[in-house]
Amino acid sequence: MNFRATPVLTTLLFALSLGLSPIIFAANPVSDDNYTYNGKRYYAKSTGGVKKGIRLSKAHKRSKKSRGSAKFIVFTQKCVRGNASDLYDDDCDRGIRRSQLQQYDELPINRNLEYRFSVKKPYKKFPGLRGADKYYVQFFEIKPYGVDALPGKDDLPTVPTFRLLLDGKTNKFRSAISLRNHSYSDVEPLDINKDIGKLKRGWNDFKIKTKQTARKNGYVKVYHNGKLIYSYKGKTAYKDVHTYKLGLQFWMGGYICCGYGDKLKKNERNHIFYFDMVKARRVK
């Protein structure tokens, strides 16, 4: 059996190596594998620390039926260390900033799936990034789960098959479908990108219908505030999902990926998202 250091253990060992009290780091860990929101279990990750980066907000609710929204704060100017693993270096070393909840359960590939959520992002003036980097804030993704997927129970690194990416300066967003598992350095990305909308002030209601598959019978439909804004038919995933029989998990919250965090200007404020009325299910 392979021994795998947990994020909490990694954090404590890092603290001890610096001669610092691990109590300081344990008080605001960067991950929590047993985080509960609205009665459901999630994996929580935040480079600002989970206790500061992810909170329950009863002041911001999409519906009277809601028990409260999940508030995500992506801290742009600081990064708390402690989530390095066998597969990945620490987020802080990779220029990543995030506050996210990852679905604990898995949904199947090659089946009709539906995701619903409402999201609100307070309007602020952000310098943002330009050119090819301008869609630098990811706020929703569907990602194959590669833990223990390889022979010998080794982990398979994966990338999301579907993402919603935000231009932090304008609040315009695009969809991205990944047809190659480019988590490997020798694999070039093959993505289908499409600018499809803009977040409105207040709550934005999303419904995503999809079949995630590397076969030709896949599809993605994105509805924004009741209107169909994107429809695609064809492959929606890469072959690894079939080869290793991977399940799917959604991630919600704010995620500034892979070097973009280091490119942000000093006057880039923290990005805040509220998520509510979150559902994911298999449909007929």
PDB file of N, CA and C in Angstrom, residues 65-132:
ATOM      1  N   LYS A  65     -36.384  29.560   0.232  1.00  0.00           N
ATOM      2  CA  LYS A  65     -36.197  28.161   0.605  1.00  0.00           C
ATOM      3  C   LYS A  65     -34.741  27.847   0.943  1.00  0.00           C
ATOM      4  N   SER A  66     -33.836  28.719   0.539  1.00  0.00           N
ATOM      5  CA  SER A  66     -32.411  28.484   0.755  1.00  0.00           C
ATOM      6  C   SER A  66     -32.039  28.679   2.221  1.00  0.00           C
ATOM      7  N   ARG A  67     -31.093  27.861   2.673  1.00  0.00           N
ATOM      8  CA  ARG A  67     -30.552  28.015   4.030  1.00  0.00           C
ATOM      9  C   ARG A  67     -29.349  28.955   4.047  1.00  0.00           C
ATOM     10  N   GLY A  68     -28.993  29.444   2.879  1.00  0.00           N
ATOM     11  CA  GLY A  68     -27.859  30.347   2.776  1.00  0.00           C
ATOM     12  C   GLY A  68     -26.992  29.980   1.591  1.00  0.00           C
ATOM     13  N   SER A  69     -26.325  30.963   1.041  1.00  0.00           N
ATOM     14  CA  SER A  69     -25.437  30.717  -0.091  1.00  0.00           C
ATOM     15  C   SER A  69     -24.021  30.436   0.395  1.00  0.00           C
ATOM     16  N   ALA A  70     -23.233  29.838  -0.485  1.00  0.00           N
ATOM     17  CA  ALA A  70     -21.809  29.641  -0.215  1.00  0.00           C
ATOM     18  C   ALA A  70     -21.059  30.855  -0.745  1.00  0.00           C
ATOM     19  N   LYS A  71     -20.351  31.526   0.139  1.00  0.00           N
ATOM     20  CA  LYS A  71     -19.564  32.704  -0.246  1.00  0.00           C
ATOM     21  C   LYS A  71     -18.113  32.293  -0.437  1.00  0.00           C
ATOM     22  N   PHE A  72     -17.577  32.585  -1.616  1.00  0.00           N
ATOM     23  CA  PHE A  72     -16.190  32.250  -1.934  1.00  0.00           C
ATOM     24  C   PHE A  72     -15.393  33.541  -2.096  1.00  0.00           C
ATOM     25  N   ILE A  73     -14.306  33.659  -1.370  1.00  0.00           N
ATOM     26  CA  ILE A  73     -13.408  34.801  -1.507  1.00  0.00           C
ATOM     27  C   ILE A  73     -12.077  34.305  -2.062  1.00  0.00           C
ATOM     28  N   VAL A  74     -11.730  34.760  -3.252  1.00  0.00           N
ATOM     29  CA  VAL A  74     -10.432  34.417  -3.852  1.00  0.00           C
ATOM     30  C   VAL A  74      -9.466  35.551  -3.530  1.00  0.00           C
ATOM     31  N   PHE A  75      -8.579  35.300  -2.598  1.00  0.00           N
ATOM     32  CA  PHE A  75      -7.608  36.316  -2.188  1.00  0.00           C
ATOM     33  C   PHE A  75      -6.529  36.429  -3.260  1.00  0.00           C
ATOM     34  N   THR A  76      -6.396  37.609  -3.812  1.00  0.00           N
ATOM     35  CA  THR A  76      -5.484  37.794  -4.947  1.00  0.00           C
ATOM     36  C   THR A  76      -4.058  38.126  -4.527  1.00  0.00           C
ATOM     37  N   GLN A  77      -3.887  38.738  -3.366  1.00  0.00           N
ATOM     38  CA  GLN A  77      -2.575  39.256  -2.980  1.00  0.00           C
ATOM     39  C   GLN A  77      -1.890  38.441  -1.887  1.00  0.00           C
ATOM     40  N   LYS A  78      -2.487  37.306  -1.521  1.00  0.00           N
ATOM     41  CA  LYS A  78      -1.821  36.436  -0.557  1.00  0.00           C
ATOM     42  C   LYS A  78      -2.115  34.995  -0.918  1.00  0.00           C
ATOM     43  N   CYS A  79      -1.248  34.101  -0.454  1.00  0.00           N
ATOM     44  CA  CYS A  79      -1.422  32.689  -0.744  1.00  0.00           C
ATOM     45  C   CYS A  79      -0.928  31.880   0.452  1.00  0.00           C
ATOM     46  N   VAL A  80      -1.824  31.096   1.041  1.00  0.00           N
ATOM     47  CA  VAL A  80      -1.477  30.243   2.173  1.00  0.00           C
ATOM     48  C   VAL A  80      -1.006  28.898   1.636  1.00  0.00           C
ATOM     49  N   ARG A  81       0.136  28.459   2.064  1.00  0.00           N
ATOM     50  CA  ARG A  81       0.718  27.216   1.576  1.00  0.00           C
ATOM     51  C   ARG A  81       0.122  26.016   2.306  1.00  0.00           C
ATOM     52  N   GLY A  82       0.331  24.832   1.689  1.00  0.00           N
ATOM     53  CA  GLY A  82      -0.020  23.619   2.414  1.00  0.00           C
ATOM     54  C   GLY A  82      -0.797  22.574   1.655  1.00  0.00           C
ATOM     55  N   ASN A  83      -0.931  22.659   0.322  1.00  0.00           N
ATOM     56  CA  ASN A  83      -1.714  21.651  -0.387  1.00  0.00           C
ATOM     57  C   ASN A  83      -0.914  20.875  -1.427  1.00  0.00           C
ATOM     58  N   ALA A  84       0.405  20.830  -1.287  1.00  0.00           N
ATOM     59  CA  ALA A  84       1.211  20.030  -2.211  1.00  0.00           C
ATOM     60  C   ALA A  84       0.849  18.550  -2.058  1.00  0.00           C
ATOM     61  N   SER A  85       0.959  17.795  -3.157  1.00  0.00           N
ATOM     62  CA  SER A  85       0.609  16.372  -3.140  1.00  0.00           C
ATOM     63  C   SER A  85       1.620  15.596  -3.968  1.00  0.00           C
ATOM     64  N   ASP A  86       1.367  14.279  -4.104  1.00  0.00           N
ATOM     65  CA  ASP A  86       2.235  13.442  -4.934  1.00  0.00           C
ATOM     66  C   ASP A  86       2.189  13.869  -6.398  1.00  0.00           C
ATOM     67  N   LEU A  87       1.060  14.433  -6.828  1.00  0.00           N
ATOM     68  CA  LEU A  87       0.884  14.810  -8.226  1.00  0.00           C
ATOM     69  C   LEU A  87       1.256  16.256  -8.517  1.00  0.00           C
ATOM     70  N   TYR A  88       1.004  17.153  -7.566  1.00  0.00           N
ATOM     71  CA  TYR A  88       1.115  18.578  -7.849  1.00  0.00           C
ATOM     72  C   TYR A  88       1.948  19.310  -6.803  1.00  0.00           C
ATOM     73  N   ASP A  89       2.672  20.329  -7.259  1.00  0.00           N
ATOM     74  CA  ASP A  89       3.344  21.249  -6.349  1.00  0.00           C
ATOM     75  C   ASP A  89       2.292  22.114  -5.655  1.00  0.00           C
ATOM     76  N   ASP A  90       2.722  22.824  -4.637  1.00  0.00           N
ATOM     77  CA  ASP A  90       1.809  23.699  -3.909  1.00  0.00           C
ATOM     78  C   ASP A  90       1.211  24.741  -4.844  1.00  0.00           C
ATOM     79  N   ASP A  91      -0.066  25.066  -4.627  1.00  0.00           N
ATOM     80  CA  ASP A  91      -0.733  26.080  -5.444  1.00  0.00           C
ATOM     81  C   ASP A  91       0.060  27.384  -5.494  1.00  0.00           C
ATOM     82  N   CYS A  92       0.640  27.775  -4.365  1.00  0.00           N
ATOM     83  CA  CYS A  92       1.376  29.042  -4.304  1.00  0.00           C
ATOM     84  C   CYS A  92       2.591  29.033  -5.227  1.00  0.00           C
ATOM     85  N   ASP A  93       3.183  27.857  -5.426  1.00  0.00           N
ATOM     86  CA  ASP A  93       4.342  27.741  -6.313  1.00  0.00           C
ATOM     87  C   ASP A  93       3.937  27.689  -7.784  1.00  0.00           C
ATOM     88  N   ARG A  94       2.656  27.461  -8.040  1.00  0.00           N
ATOM     89  CA  ARG A  94       2.162  27.356  -9.416  1.00  0.00           C
ATOM     90  C   ARG A  94       1.369  28.580  -9.848  1.00  0.00           C
ATOM     91  N   GLY A  95       1.390  29.621  -9.033  1.00  0.00           N
ATOM     92  CA  GLY A  95       0.678  30.843  -9.398  1.00  0.00           C
ATOM     93  C   GLY A  95      -0.822  30.683  -9.410  1.00  0.00           C
ATOM     94  N   ILE A  96      -1.344  29.860  -8.506  1.00  0.00           N
ATOM     95  CA  ILE A  96      -2.772  29.582  -8.443  1.00  0.00           C
ATOM     96  C   ILE A  96      -3.386  30.292  -7.240  1.00  0.00           C
ATOM     97  N   ARG A  97      -4.591  30.837  -7.444  1.00  0.00           N
ATOM     98  CA  ARG A  97      -5.387  31.384  -6.352  1.00  0.00           C
ATOM     99  C   ARG A  97      -6.779  30.763  -6.473  1.00  0.00           C
ATOM    100  N   ARG A  98      -7.319  30.302  -5.363  1.00  0.00           N
ATOM    101  CA  ARG A  98      -8.608  29.626  -5.442  1.00  0.00           C
ATOM    102  C   ARG A  98      -9.367  29.658  -4.127  1.00  0.00           C
ATOM    103  N   SER A  99     -10.696  29.533  -4.236  1.00  0.00           N
ATOM    104  CA  SER A  99     -11.593  29.147  -3.152  1.00  0.00           C
ATOM    105  C   SER A  99     -12.711  28.364  -3.823  1.00  0.00           C
ATOM    106  N   GLN A 100     -12.738  27.050  -3.596  1.00  0.00           N
ATOM    107  CA  GLN A 100     -13.648  26.174  -4.337  1.00  0.00           C
ATOM    108  C   GLN A 100     -14.209  25.066  -3.459  1.00  0.00           C
ATOM    109  N   LEU A 101     -15.398  24.603  -3.831  1.00  0.00           N
ATOM    110  CA  LEU A 101     -15.955  23.372  -3.306  1.00  0.00           C
ATOM    111  C   LEU A 101     -16.014  22.359  -4.436  1.00  0.00           C
ATOM    112  N   GLN A 102     -15.533  21.173  -4.152  1.00  0.00           N
ATOM    113  CA  GLN A 102     -15.492  20.075  -5.112  1.00  0.00           C
ATOM    114  C   GLN A 102     -16.521  19.025  -4.709  1.00  0.00           C
ATOM    115  N   GLN A 103     -17.355  18.632  -5.637  1.00  0.00           N
ATOM    116  CA  GLN A 103     -18.375  17.617  -5.366  1.00  0.00           C
ATOM    117  C   GLN A 103     -17.733  16.362  -4.797  1.00  0.00           C
ATOM    118  N   TYR A 104     -18.317  15.806  -3.757  1.00  0.00           N
ATOM    119  CA  TYR A 104     -17.783  14.583  -3.147  1.00  0.00           C
ATOM    120  C   TYR A 104     -18.236  13.350  -3.920  1.00  0.00           C
ATOM    121  N   ASP A 105     -19.515  13.304  -4.256  1.00  0.00           N
ATOM    122  CA  ASP A 105     -20.032  12.175  -5.034  1.00  0.00           C
ATOM    123  C   ASP A 105     -19.611  12.313  -6.494  1.00  0.00           C
ATOM    124  N   GLU A 106     -19.797  11.228  -7.243  1.00  0.00           N
ATOM    125  CA  GLU A 106     -19.456  11.235  -8.663  1.00  0.00           C
ATOM    126  C   GLU A 106     -20.689  10.916  -9.504  1.00  0.00           C
ATOM    127  N   LEU A 107     -20.733  11.511 -10.686  1.00  0.00           N
ATOM    128  CA  LEU A 107     -21.751  11.191 -11.678  1.00  0.00           C
ATOM    129  C   LEU A 107     -21.093  10.455 -12.844  1.00  0.00           C
ATOM    130  N   PRO A 108     -21.846   9.643 -13.589  1.00  0.00           N
ATOM    131  CA  PRO A 108     -21.241   8.790 -14.613  1.00  0.00           C
ATOM    132  C   PRO A 108     -20.989   9.508 -15.937  1.00  0.00           C
ATOM    133  N   ILE A 109     -20.011   9.025 -16.666  1.00  0.00           N
ATOM    134  CA  ILE A 109     -19.766   9.490 -18.026  1.00  0.00           C
ATOM    135  C   ILE A 109     -20.789   8.852 -18.964  1.00  0.00           C
ATOM    136  N   ASN A 110     -20.911   9.440 -20.155  1.00  0.00           N
ATOM    137  CA  ASN A 110     -21.765   8.892 -21.217  1.00  0.00           C
ATOM    138  C   ASN A 110     -23.219   8.718 -20.776  1.00  0.00           C
ATOM    139  N   ARG A 111     -23.668   9.611 -19.896  1.00  0.00           N
ATOM    140  CA  ARG A 111     -25.060   9.621 -19.456  1.00  0.00           C
ATOM    141  C   ARG A 111     -25.568  11.063 -19.485  1.00  0.00           C
ATOM    142  N   ASN A 112     -26.868  11.230 -19.563  1.00  0.00           N
ATOM    143  CA  ASN A 112     -27.451  12.568 -19.566  1.00  0.00           C
ATOM    144  C   ASN A 112     -27.407  13.155 -18.158  1.00  0.00           C
ATOM    145  N   LEU A 113     -26.752  14.296 -18.029  1.00  0.00           N
ATOM    146  CA  LEU A 113     -26.573  14.936 -16.736  1.00  0.00           C
ATOM    147  C   LEU A 113     -27.122  16.356 -16.771  1.00  0.00           C
ATOM    148  N   GLU A 114     -27.503  16.843 -15.589  1.00  0.00           N
ATOM    149  CA  GLU A 114     -27.993  18.212 -15.476  1.00  0.00           C
ATOM    150  C   GLU A 114     -27.409  18.867 -14.231  1.00  0.00           C
ATOM    151  N   TYR A 115     -26.893  20.068 -14.422  1.00  0.00           N
ATOM    152  CA  TYR A 115     -26.338  20.862 -13.330  1.00  0.00           C
ATOM    153  C   TYR A 115     -27.117  22.171 -13.251  1.00  0.00           C
ATOM    154  N   ARG A 116     -27.499  22.549 -12.040  1.00  0.00           N
ATOM    155  CA  ARG A 116     -28.180  23.826 -11.812  1.00  0.00           C
ATOM    156  C   ARG A 116     -27.492  24.569 -10.674  1.00  0.00           C
ATOM    157  N   PHE A 117     -27.353  25.864 -10.835  1.00  0.00           N
ATOM    158  CA  PHE A 117     -26.823  26.691  -9.764  1.00  0.00           C
ATOM    159  C   PHE A 117     -27.126  28.153 -10.059  1.00  0.00           C
ATOM    160  N   SER A 118     -27.148  28.936  -9.009  1.00  0.00           N
ATOM    161  CA  SER A 118     -27.280  30.390  -9.133  1.00  0.00           C
ATOM    162  C   SER A 118     -26.004  31.010  -8.591  1.00  0.00           C
ATOM    163  N   VAL A 119     -25.491  32.019  -9.286  1.00  0.00           N
ATOM    164  CA  VAL A 119     -24.244  32.652  -8.887  1.00  0.00           C
ATOM    165  C   VAL A 119     -24.388  34.166  -8.953  1.00  0.00           C
ATOM    166  N   LYS A 120     -23.776  34.817  -7.990  1.00  0.00           N
ATOM    167  CA  LYS A 120     -23.759  36.279  -7.950  1.00  0.00           C
ATOM    168  C   LYS A 120     -22.333  36.733  -7.677  1.00  0.00           C
ATOM    169  N   LYS A 121     -21.896  37.735  -8.428  1.00  0.00           N
ATOM    170  CA  LYS A 121     -20.554  38.286  -8.243  1.00  0.00           C
ATOM    171  C   LYS A 121     -20.655  39.798  -8.114  1.00  0.00           C
ATOM    172  N   PRO A 122     -20.329  40.354  -6.944  1.00  0.00           N
ATOM    173  CA  PRO A 122     -20.377  41.813  -6.781  1.00  0.00           C
ATOM    174  C   PRO A 122     -19.499  42.509  -7.814  1.00  0.00           C
ATOM    175  N   TYR A 123     -20.008  43.585  -8.380  1.00  0.00           N
ATOM    176  CA  TYR A 123     -19.263  44.329  -9.388  1.00  0.00           C
ATOM    177  C   TYR A 123     -18.214  45.214  -8.721  1.00  0.00           C
ATOM    178  N   LYS A 124     -16.990  45.059  -9.144  1.00  0.00           N
ATOM    179  CA  LYS A 124     -15.894  45.926  -8.728  1.00  0.00           C
ATOM    180  C   LYS A 124     -15.026  46.207  -9.945  1.00  0.00           C
ATOM    181  N   LYS A 125     -14.226  47.223  -9.863  1.00  0.00           N
ATOM    182  CA  LYS A 125     -13.316  47.536 -10.964  1.00  0.00           C
ATOM    183  C   LYS A 125     -12.017  46.767 -10.786  1.00  0.00           C
ATOM    184  N   PHE A 126     -11.813  45.787 -11.660  1.00  0.00           N
ATOM    185  CA  PHE A 126     -10.601  44.984 -11.630  1.00  0.00           C
ATOM    186  C   PHE A 126      -9.726  45.346 -12.829  1.00  0.00           C
ATOM    187  N   PRO A 127      -8.422  45.473 -12.628  1.00  0.00           N
ATOM    188  CA  PRO A 127      -7.528  45.700 -13.778  1.00  0.00           C
ATOM    189  C   PRO A 127      -7.605  44.543 -14.766  1.00  0.00           C
ATOM    190  N   GLY A 128      -7.700  43.319 -14.227  1.00  0.00           N
ATOM    191  CA  GLY A 128      -7.804  42.147 -15.079  1.00  0.00           C
ATOM    192  C   GLY A 128      -6.537  41.842 -15.850  1.00  0.00           C
ATOM    193  N   LEU A 129      -6.644  40.885 -16.754  1.00  0.00           N
ATOM    194  CA  LEU A 129      -5.551  40.527 -17.646  1.00  0.00           C
ATOM    195  C   LEU A 129      -6.014  40.749 -19.080  1.00  0.00           C
ATOM    196  N   ARG A 130      -5.069  40.805 -19.994  1.00  0.00           N
ATOM    197  CA  ARG A 130      -5.396  41.149 -21.369  1.00  0.00           C
ATOM    198  C   ARG A 130      -5.085  40.013 -22.338  1.00  0.00           C
ATOM    199  N   GLY A 131      -5.573  40.196 -23.554  1.00  0.00           N
ATOM    200  CA  GLY A 131      -5.264  39.257 -24.627  1.00  0.00           C
ATOM    201  C   GLY A 131      -5.801  37.863 -24.339  1.00  0.00           C
ATOM    202  N   ALA A 132      -4.961  36.863 -24.595  1.00  0.00           N
ATOM    203  CA  ALA A 132      -5.366  35.473 -24.406  1.00  0.00           C
ATOM    204  C   ALA A 132      -5.589  35.124 -22.944  1.00  0.00           C
TER     205      ALA A 132
END
